CSV table of C-alpha atoms and ligand atoms in Angstrom, one decimal:
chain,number,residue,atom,x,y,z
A,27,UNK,CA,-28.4,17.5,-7.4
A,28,UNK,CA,-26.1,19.7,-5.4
A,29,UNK,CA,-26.3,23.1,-5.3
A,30,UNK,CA,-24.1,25.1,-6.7
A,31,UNK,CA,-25.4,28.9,-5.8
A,32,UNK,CA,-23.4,29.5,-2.7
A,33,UNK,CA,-19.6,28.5,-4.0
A,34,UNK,CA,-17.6,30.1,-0.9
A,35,UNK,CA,-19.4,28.6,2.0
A,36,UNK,CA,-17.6,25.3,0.8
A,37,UNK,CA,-14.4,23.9,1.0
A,38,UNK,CA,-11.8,21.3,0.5
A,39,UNK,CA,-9.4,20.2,3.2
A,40,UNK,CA,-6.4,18.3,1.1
A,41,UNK,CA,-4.3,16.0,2.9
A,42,UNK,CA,-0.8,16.4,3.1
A,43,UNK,CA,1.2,14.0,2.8
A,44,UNK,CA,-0.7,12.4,-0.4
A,45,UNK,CA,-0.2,9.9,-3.2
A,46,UNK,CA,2.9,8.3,-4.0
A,47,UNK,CA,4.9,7.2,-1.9
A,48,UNK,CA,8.7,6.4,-3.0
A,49,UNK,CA,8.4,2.8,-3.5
A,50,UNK,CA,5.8,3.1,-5.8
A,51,UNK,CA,7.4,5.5,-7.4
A,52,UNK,CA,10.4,3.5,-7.9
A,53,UNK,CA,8.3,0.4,-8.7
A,54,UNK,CA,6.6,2.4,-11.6
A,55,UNK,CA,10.2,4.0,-12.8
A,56,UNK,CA,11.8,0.2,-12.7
A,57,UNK,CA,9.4,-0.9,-15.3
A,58,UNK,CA,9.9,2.7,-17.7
A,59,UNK,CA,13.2,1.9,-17.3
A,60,UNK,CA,13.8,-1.7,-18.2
A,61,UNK,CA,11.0,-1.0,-21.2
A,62,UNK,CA,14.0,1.7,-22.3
A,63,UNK,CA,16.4,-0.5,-21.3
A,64,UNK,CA,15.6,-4.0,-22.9
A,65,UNK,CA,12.4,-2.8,-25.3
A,66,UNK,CA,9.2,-4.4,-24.8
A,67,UNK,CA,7.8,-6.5,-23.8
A,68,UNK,CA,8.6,-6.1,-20.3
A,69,UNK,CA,6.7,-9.1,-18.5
A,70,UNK,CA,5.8,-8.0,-14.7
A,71,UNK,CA,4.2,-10.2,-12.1
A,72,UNK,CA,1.1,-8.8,-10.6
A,73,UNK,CA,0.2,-5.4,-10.7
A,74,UNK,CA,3.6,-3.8,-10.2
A,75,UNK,CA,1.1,-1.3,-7.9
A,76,UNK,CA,-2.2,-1.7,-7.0
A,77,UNK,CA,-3.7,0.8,-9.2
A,78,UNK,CA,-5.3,0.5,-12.7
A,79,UNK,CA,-4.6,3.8,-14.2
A,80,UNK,CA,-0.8,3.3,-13.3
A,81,UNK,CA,-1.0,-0.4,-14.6
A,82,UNK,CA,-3.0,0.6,-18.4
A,83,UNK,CA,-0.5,3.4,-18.9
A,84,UNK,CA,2.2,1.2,-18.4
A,85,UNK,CA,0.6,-2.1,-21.0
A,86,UNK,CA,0.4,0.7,-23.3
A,87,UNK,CA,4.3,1.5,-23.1
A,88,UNK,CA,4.6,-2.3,-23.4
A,89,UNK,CA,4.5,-3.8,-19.8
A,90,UNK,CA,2.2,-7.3,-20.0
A,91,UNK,CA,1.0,-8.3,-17.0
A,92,UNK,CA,0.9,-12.0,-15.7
A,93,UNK,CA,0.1,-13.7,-12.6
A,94,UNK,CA,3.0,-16.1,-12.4
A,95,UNK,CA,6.4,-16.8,-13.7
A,96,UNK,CA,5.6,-19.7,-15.8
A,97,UNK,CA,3.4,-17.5,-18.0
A,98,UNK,CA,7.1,-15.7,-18.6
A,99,UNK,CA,8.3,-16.7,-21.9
A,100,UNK,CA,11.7,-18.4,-20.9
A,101,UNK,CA,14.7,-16.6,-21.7
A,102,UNK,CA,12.7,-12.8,-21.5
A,103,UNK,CA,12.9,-9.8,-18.6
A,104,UNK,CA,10.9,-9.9,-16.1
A,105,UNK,CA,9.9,-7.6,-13.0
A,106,UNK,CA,8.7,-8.0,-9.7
A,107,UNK,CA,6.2,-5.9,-8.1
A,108,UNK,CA,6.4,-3.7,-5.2
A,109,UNK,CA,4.8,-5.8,-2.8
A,110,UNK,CA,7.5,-8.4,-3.0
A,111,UNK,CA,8.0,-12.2,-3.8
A,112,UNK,CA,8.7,-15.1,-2.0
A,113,UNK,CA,12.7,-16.8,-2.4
A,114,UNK,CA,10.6,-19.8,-4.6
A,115,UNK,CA,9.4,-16.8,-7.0
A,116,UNK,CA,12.9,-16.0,-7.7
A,117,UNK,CA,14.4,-19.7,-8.1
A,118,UNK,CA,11.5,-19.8,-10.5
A,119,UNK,CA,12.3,-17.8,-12.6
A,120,UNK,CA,15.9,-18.4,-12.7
A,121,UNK,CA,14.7,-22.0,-13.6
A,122,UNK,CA,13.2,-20.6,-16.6
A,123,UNK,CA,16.8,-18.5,-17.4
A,124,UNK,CA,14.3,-14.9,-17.0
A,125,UNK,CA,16.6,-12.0,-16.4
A,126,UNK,CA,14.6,-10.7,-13.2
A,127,UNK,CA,14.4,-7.2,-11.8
A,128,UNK,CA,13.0,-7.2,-8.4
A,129,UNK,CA,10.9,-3.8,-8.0
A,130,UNK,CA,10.3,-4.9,-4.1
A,131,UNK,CA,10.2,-2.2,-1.6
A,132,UNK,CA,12.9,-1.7,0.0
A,133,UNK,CA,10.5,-1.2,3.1
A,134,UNK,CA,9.5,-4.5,2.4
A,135,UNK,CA,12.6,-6.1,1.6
A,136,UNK,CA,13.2,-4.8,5.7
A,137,UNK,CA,10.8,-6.9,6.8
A,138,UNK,CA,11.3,-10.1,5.2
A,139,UNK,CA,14.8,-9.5,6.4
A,140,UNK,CA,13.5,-9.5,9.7
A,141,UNK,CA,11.6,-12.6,9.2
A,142,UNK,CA,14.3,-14.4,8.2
A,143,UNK,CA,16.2,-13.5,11.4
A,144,UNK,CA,13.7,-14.7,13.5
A,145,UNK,CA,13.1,-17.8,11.6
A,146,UNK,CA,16.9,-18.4,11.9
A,147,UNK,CA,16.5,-17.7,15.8
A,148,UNK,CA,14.0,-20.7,16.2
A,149,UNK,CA,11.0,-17.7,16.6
A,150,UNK,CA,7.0,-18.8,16.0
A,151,UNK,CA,6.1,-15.5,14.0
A,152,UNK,CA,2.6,-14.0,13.9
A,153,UNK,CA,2.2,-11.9,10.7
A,154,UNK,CA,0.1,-9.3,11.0
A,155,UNK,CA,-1.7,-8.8,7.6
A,156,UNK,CA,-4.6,-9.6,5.0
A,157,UNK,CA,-4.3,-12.9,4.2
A,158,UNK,CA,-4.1,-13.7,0.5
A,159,UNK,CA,-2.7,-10.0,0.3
A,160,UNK,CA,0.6,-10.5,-2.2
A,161,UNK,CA,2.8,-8.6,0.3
A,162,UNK,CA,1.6,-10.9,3.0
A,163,UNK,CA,2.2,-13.9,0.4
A,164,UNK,CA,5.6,-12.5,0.2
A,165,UNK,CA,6.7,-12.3,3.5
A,166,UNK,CA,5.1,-15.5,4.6
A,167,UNK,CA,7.3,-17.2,1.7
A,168,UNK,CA,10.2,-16.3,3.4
A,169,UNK,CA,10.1,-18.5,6.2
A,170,UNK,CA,6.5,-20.4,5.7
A,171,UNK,CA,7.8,-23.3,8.1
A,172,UNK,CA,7.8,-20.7,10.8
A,173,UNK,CA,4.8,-17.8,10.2
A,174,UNK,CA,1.4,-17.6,11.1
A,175,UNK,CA,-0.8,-14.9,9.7
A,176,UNK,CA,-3.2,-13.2,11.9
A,177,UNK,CA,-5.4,-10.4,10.5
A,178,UNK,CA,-6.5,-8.8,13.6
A,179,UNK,CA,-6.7,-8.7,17.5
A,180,UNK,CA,-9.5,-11.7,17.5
A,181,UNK,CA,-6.8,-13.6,15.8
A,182,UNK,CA,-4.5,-12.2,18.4
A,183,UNK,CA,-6.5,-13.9,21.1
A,184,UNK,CA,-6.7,-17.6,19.8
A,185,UNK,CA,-3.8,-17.6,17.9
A,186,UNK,CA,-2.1,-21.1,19.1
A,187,UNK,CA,1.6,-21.1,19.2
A,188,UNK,CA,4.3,-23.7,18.9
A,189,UNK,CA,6.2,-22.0,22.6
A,190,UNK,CA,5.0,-19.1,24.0
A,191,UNK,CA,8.3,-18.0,25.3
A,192,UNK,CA,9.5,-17.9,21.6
A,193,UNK,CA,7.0,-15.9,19.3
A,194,UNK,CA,7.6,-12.6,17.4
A,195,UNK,CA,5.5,-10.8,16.0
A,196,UNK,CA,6.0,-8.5,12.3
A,197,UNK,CA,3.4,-6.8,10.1
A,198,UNK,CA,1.7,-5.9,6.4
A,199,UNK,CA,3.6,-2.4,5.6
A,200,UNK,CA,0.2,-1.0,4.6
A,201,UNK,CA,-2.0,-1.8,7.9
A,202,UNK,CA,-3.9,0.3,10.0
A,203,UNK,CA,-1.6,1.8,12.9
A,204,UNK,CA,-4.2,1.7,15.6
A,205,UNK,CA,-5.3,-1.5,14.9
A,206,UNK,CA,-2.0,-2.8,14.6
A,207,UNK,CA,-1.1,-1.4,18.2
A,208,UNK,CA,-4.5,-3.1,19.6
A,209,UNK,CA,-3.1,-6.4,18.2
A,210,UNK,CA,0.0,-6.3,19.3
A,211,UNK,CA,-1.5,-5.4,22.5
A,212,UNK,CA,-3.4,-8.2,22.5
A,213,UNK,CA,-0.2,-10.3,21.7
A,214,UNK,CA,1.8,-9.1,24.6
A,215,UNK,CA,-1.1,-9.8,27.1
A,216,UNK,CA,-0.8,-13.6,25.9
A,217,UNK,CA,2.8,-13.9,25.5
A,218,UNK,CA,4.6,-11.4,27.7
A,219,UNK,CA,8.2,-12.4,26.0
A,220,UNK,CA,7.0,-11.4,22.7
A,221,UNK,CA,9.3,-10.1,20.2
A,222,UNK,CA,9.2,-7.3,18.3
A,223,UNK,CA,10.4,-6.0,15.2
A,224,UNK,CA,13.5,-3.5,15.6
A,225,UNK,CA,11.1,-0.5,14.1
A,226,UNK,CA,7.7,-0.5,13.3
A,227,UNK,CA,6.7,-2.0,9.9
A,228,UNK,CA,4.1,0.2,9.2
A,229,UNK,CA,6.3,2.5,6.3
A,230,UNK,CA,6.4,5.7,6.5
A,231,UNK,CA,4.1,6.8,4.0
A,232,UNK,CA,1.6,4.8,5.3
A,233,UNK,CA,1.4,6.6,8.8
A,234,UNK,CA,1.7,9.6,7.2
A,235,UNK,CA,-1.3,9.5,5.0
A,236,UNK,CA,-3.1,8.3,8.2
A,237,UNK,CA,-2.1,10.4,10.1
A,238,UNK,CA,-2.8,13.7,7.5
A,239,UNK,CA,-6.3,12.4,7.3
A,240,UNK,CA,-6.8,11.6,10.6
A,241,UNK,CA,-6.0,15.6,11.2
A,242,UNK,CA,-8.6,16.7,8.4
A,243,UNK,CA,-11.4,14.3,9.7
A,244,UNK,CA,-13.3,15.4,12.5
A,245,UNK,CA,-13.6,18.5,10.4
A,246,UNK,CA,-14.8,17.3,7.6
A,247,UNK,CA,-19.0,16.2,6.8
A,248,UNK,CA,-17.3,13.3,3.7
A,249,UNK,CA,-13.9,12.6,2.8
A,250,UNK,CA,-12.9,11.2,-0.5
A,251,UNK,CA,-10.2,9.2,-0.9
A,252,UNK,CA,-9.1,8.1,-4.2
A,253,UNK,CA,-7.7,4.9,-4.5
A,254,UNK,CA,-8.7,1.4,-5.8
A,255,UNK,CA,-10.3,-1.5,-4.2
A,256,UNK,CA,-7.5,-3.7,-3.9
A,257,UNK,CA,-5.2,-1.1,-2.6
A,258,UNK,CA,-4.7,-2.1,1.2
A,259,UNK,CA,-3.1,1.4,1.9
A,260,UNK,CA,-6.5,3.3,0.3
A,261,UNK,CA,-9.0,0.9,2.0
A,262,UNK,CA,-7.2,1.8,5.3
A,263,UNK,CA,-7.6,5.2,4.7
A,264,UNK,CA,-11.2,5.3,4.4
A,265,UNK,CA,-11.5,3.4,7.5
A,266,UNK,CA,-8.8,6.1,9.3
A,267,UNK,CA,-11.2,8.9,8.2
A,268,UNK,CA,-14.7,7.0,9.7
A,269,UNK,CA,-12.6,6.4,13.0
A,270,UNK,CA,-11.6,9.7,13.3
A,271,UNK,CA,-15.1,11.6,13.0
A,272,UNK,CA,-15.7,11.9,8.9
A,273,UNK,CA,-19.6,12.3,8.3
A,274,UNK,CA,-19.0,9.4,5.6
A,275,UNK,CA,-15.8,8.4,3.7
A,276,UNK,CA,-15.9,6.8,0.3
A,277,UNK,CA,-13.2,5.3,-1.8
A,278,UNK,CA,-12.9,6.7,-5.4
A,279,UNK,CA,-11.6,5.1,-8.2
A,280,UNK,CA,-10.9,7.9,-10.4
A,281,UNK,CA,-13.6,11.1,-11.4
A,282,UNK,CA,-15.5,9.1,-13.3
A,283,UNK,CA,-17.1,6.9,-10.6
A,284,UNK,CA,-17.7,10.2,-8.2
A,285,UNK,CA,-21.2,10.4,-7.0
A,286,UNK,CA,-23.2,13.7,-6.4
A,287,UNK,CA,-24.9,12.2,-3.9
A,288,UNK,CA,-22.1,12.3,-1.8
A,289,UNK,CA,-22.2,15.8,-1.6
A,290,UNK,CA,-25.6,16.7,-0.6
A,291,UNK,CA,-25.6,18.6,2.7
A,292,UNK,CA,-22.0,18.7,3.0
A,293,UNK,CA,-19.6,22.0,2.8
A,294,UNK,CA,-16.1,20.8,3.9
A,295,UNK,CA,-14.8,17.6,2.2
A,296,UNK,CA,-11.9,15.8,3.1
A,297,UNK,CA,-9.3,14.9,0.1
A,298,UNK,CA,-6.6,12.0,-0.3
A,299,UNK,CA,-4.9,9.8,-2.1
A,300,UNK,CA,-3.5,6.1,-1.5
A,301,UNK,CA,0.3,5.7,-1.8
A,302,UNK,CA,-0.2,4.3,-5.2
A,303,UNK,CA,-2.3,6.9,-6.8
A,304,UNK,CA,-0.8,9.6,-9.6
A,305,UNK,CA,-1.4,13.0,-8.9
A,306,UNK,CA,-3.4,13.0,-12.2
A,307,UNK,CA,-6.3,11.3,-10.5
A,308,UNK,CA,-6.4,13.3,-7.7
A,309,UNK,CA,-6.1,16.6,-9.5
A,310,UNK,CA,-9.5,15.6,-11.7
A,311,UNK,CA,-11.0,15.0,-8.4
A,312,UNK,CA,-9.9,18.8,-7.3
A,313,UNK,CA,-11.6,20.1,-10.3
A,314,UNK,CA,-15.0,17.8,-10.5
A,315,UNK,CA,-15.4,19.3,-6.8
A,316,UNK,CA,-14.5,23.0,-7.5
A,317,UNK,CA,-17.1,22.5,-10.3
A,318,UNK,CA,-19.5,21.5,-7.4
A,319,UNK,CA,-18.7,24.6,-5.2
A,320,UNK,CA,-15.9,23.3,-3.6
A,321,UNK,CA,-13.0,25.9,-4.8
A,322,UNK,CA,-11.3,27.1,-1.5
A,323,UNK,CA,-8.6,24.3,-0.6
A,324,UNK,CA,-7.0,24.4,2.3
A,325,UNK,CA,-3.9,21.6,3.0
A,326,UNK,CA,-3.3,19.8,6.1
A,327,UNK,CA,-0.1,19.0,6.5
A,328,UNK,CA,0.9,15.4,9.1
A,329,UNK,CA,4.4,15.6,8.0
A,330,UNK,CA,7.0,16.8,5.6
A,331,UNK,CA,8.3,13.6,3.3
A,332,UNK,CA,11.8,13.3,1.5
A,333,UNK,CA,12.3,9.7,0.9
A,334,UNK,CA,13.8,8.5,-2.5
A,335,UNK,CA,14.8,4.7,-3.1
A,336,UNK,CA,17.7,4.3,-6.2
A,337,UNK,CA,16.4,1.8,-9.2
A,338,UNK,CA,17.0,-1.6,-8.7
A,339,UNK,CA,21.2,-2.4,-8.9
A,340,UNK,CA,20.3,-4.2,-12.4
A,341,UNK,CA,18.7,-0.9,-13.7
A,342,UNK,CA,21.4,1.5,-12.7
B,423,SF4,FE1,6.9,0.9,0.2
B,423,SF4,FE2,5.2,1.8,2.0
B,423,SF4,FE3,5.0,2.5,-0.5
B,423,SF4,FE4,4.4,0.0,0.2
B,423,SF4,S1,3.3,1.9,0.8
B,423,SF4,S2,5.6,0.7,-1.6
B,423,SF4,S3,6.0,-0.3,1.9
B,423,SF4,S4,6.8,3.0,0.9
């Protein structure tokens, strides 16, 4: 049991930036807005985020859930999730005459730009990602003649290529910077003509949540980030925060599968969020922890965010 007798000698460092990012946001708003729009059901294909809370709030507005198109009835509205879909995905389900809104970020939408170019430029493209991840599906579908995944820098080194004087290289959005940099380092050693992408694939909002709890983690004896398992942003958080000093670091799934255990011994505790957690979750995470002790918070702040992405042009 933790005790609870000395409250002020502990603290909570709160990352900043946090939570949503703005394509998640605009993924979740796509789906309230076609359910307005064109009633429900709305069918979406995958988790339109990779978060539970945010994917039972919205089947109980009316979203259903399916993992392909064919489960689609034909003729009804379906939307694509935030991670992106391959060109097949959409020729599917205009096969089946569904009227498709495409909730893709438009930081992902960037980078399977980019891998078209490349593919169109005769370029071997190593993708950096998780295979089996459904953004890495997505982008390999764009050009799967021409991309190779490679998850890491051991990849990087075996890795064989078609020419070595014509490989590029692009990446998962949601990725671990510093690993990312060791790959491509890796990369460049082995094929000094290597091509890059024109800016770094790694969003915005995943940098800056890595970065914000970089900042907090040498300082802190646990940090808690709150996030779900098959969230490739939140996972890479956790691992940030162990790099970067953190006593322990444990992913959270929402207050309910908090462990007291995690605070024995400890008096400052580092607090996130992935990119596709609600503040909601957080927030009962605040409070379980100032019911522990833990009621002075203190932010630290990587960087200031303002970015907004406009609903899909079928939604406007
Ligand atoms: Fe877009 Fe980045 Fe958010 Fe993914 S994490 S939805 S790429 S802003």
């Amino acid at each position: 049991m933790t005790d609870t007798t000395t409250p002020t000698a502990r603290r909570v460092l709160l990352a900043a930036p946090r939570g949503y990012c703005a394509g998640v946001a605009r993924a979740v708003a796509t789906v309230e807005k076609a359910l307005e729009i064109h009633g429900a059901p709305i069918y979406v294909r995958h988790e339109i985020v990779h978060n539970k809370y945010v994917v039972e709030s919205l089947k109980r507005k009316g979203a259903v859930f399916v993992e392909e198109t064919t489960a689609v009835p034909e003729g009804a509205t379906v939307v694509f999730s935030a991670h992106g879909v391959a060109p097949l995905v959409h020729r599917q389900a205009a096969k089946r005459n569904l009227r498709a809104i495409d909730a893709t970020c438009p930081l992902v939408t960037k980078v399977h730009k980019e891998a078209v170019r490349f593919a169109r430029d005769g370029y071997h493209i190593l993708l950096i990602g998780h295979e089996g991840h459904e953004e890495v599906i997505g982008t390999s579908g764009q050009a799967p003649e021409h991309i190779t995944v490679i998850g890491g820098p051991e990849d990087a080194a075996t890795v064989q290529v078609r020419n070595p004087a014509k490989v590029a290289w692009l990446s998962q959005t949601t990725l671990s910077v510093d690993e990312t940099t060791a790959t491509v380092a890796v990369l460049k050693e082995r094929f000094p003509r290597l091509a890059s992408p024109p800016s770094d694939d790694i969003c915005y909002a995943t940098q800056n949540r890595q970065a914000a709890v970089k900042q907090l983690s040498a300082d802190a004896d646990v940090v808690l980030v709150v996030g779900s398992a098959n969230s490739s942003n939140s996972v890479r958080l956790v691992e940030v925060a162990l790099e970067a000093g953190a006593g322990a670091a444990h992913l959270v799934e929402n207050v309910g599968h908090s462990d007291e255990a995690w605070l024995d011994g400890t008096h400052t505790v580092g607090l996130t969020s992935g990119a596709s957690v609600p503040d909601v979750l957080l927030d009962q995470v605040l409070t379980w922890l100032a019911e522990h002790g833990y009621r002075e918070v203190e932010v630290v702040r990587a960087a200031e965010e303002h970015q907004h992405f406009a609903l899909p042009r079928n939604l406007q």
